[in-house]
Short mmCIF file of C-alpha atoms in Angstrom, two decimals:
data_model
loop_
_atom_site.label_atom_id
_atom_site.label_comp_id
_atom_site.label_asym_id
_atom_site.label_seq_id
_atom_site.Cartn_x
_atom_site.Cartn_y
_atom_site.Cartn_z
CA MET A 1 -0.21 0.12 0.04
CA LYS A 2 2.94 2.28 0.74
CA LYS A 3 4.77 1.55 -2.55
CA ARG A 4 1.46 2.71 -4.11
CA LEU A 5 1.06 5.88 -2.30
CA ILE A 6 5.10 7.03 -3.06
CA THR A 7 4.40 5.71 -7.09
CA LEU A 8 0.93 7.83 -7.08
CA THR A 9 2.75 10.81 -5.92
CA LEU A 10 5.56 10.67 -7.96
CA ALA A 11 3.77 10.50 -10.91
CA ALA A 12 1.37 13.17 -9.64
CA LEU A 13 4.46 15.24 -9.62
CA LEU A 14 6.03 14.55 -12.85
CA LEU A 15 2.79 14.88 -14.52
CA SER A 16 1.86 18.42 -12.96
CA GLY A 17 5.22 19.15 -14.12
CA CYS A 18 4.19 18.49 -17.96
CA SER A 19 1.76 21.20 -19.19
CA LEU A 20 1.05 22.06 -23.28
CA TYR A 21 4.04 23.47 -25.61
CA ARG A 22 2.12 25.38 -28.18
CA MET A 23 4.62 26.18 -30.96
CA ASN A 24 4.90 30.11 -32.67
CA ILE A 25 3.27 30.14 -35.66
CA GLN A 26 4.05 32.85 -38.00
CA GLN A 27 2.54 33.36 -41.62
CA GLY A 28 2.91 35.33 -44.01
CA ASN A 29 5.19 38.78 -45.41
CA LEU A 30 7.15 40.26 -42.55
CA ILE A 31 6.77 43.83 -43.06
CA THR A 32 10.04 46.09 -41.43
CA GLN A 33 9.85 49.98 -40.96
CA GLU A 34 12.96 50.12 -43.12
CA GLU A 35 11.38 48.24 -45.63
CA LEU A 36 7.91 50.18 -45.75
CA SER A 37 9.82 53.48 -45.54
CA GLN A 38 11.22 52.42 -49.09
CA LEU A 39 7.99 52.51 -51.10
CA ARG A 40 6.99 55.25 -52.56
CA PRO A 41 4.28 56.48 -55.78
CA GLY A 42 5.51 55.90 -58.80
CA MET A 43 7.29 52.84 -58.32
CA SER A 44 7.40 49.92 -60.71
CA GLN A 45 5.72 46.52 -59.47
CA ALA A 46 9.39 45.23 -60.28
CA GLN A 47 10.72 47.65 -57.49
CA VAL A 48 8.36 46.88 -55.07
CA GLN A 49 8.59 42.91 -55.20
CA ASP A 50 12.29 43.46 -54.97
CA ILE A 51 11.70 45.46 -51.53
CA LEU A 52 9.09 43.44 -50.27
CA GLY A 53 9.28 40.03 -52.19
CA THR A 54 6.37 38.65 -53.80
CA PRO A 55 2.82 39.23 -52.54
CA LEU A 56 0.91 36.60 -50.28
CA LEU A 57 -2.14 37.35 -51.58
CA THR A 58 -3.43 38.83 -55.81
CA ASP A 59 -6.37 39.12 -56.61
CA ASP A 60 -7.27 37.60 -60.51
CA PHE A 61 -10.00 40.16 -60.82
CA ARG A 62 -8.53 43.18 -59.40
CA GLN A 63 -4.34 43.04 -60.35
CA ASN A 64 -4.08 46.56 -59.80
CA ARG A 65 -4.00 45.35 -56.02
CA TRP A 66 -0.90 43.19 -53.89
CA ASP A 67 -1.88 42.67 -50.62
CA TYR A 68 1.21 41.38 -48.01
CA VAL A 69 -0.10 39.84 -44.85
CA PHE A 70 1.33 38.73 -41.55
CA TYR A 71 -0.15 36.43 -38.86
CA LEU A 72 2.13 35.56 -35.59
CA LYS A 73 0.62 33.16 -32.57
CA GLU A 74 2.95 33.09 -29.87
CA GLY A 75 2.05 29.76 -27.92
CA ASN A 76 -1.36 30.66 -26.38
CA LYS A 77 -1.23 33.99 -27.08
CA GLU A 78 -4.33 36.21 -29.08
CA ALA A 79 -3.24 36.12 -33.01
CA LYS A 80 -1.32 39.37 -33.67
CA ARG A 81 -2.05 40.20 -37.54
CA SER A 82 -0.44 43.01 -39.22
CA GLY A 83 -1.13 44.00 -43.28
CA LEU A 84 0.24 46.12 -46.30
CA ALA A 85 -1.65 46.97 -49.77
CA VAL A 86 -0.38 47.88 -52.29
CA PHE A 87 -2.29 49.44 -55.16
CA PHE A 88 -0.97 49.84 -58.58
CA ASN A 89 -2.85 52.11 -62.14
CA GLN A 90 -2.95 50.71 -65.03
CA ALA A 91 0.97 51.29 -65.81
CA GLY A 92 2.23 49.32 -62.97
CA GLN A 93 2.86 52.18 -60.86
CA VAL A 94 2.21 52.53 -57.39
CA THR A 95 -0.62 54.61 -56.39
CA ASP A 96 -1.41 54.45 -52.95
CA ILE A 97 -0.48 52.09 -50.12
CA LYS A 98 -2.25 51.08 -46.93
CA HIS A 99 -0.65 49.45 -43.91
CA ASP A 100 -1.86 48.23 -40.26
CA LYS A 101 0.33 47.48 -37.93
CA LEU A 102 0.37 44.00 -35.76
CA ALA A 103 -3.30 44.01 -33.89
CA ASN A 104 -4.73 41.84 -32.25
#
């Protein structure tokens, strides 16, 4: 009986030290402030792609918009998301840039 109690106590102590580990999940394009500051109206699509890389989302119906989305989920915390939309005119030059920073 005493051995069983000791075994159960040890098992309970070992299991209480275990907790669920959740890996950080990072997806998409993280846009740094340095990269963002390089963007200017009038730039070509090739120049934007050189700075930011390939956009995560492009729309077949609106090819004048490139979306760069970043998603971060750290462990058990709430997910954070940021996005950058770059708009082009018919000539393929930047006309507008919209950026929302990391938010829950």
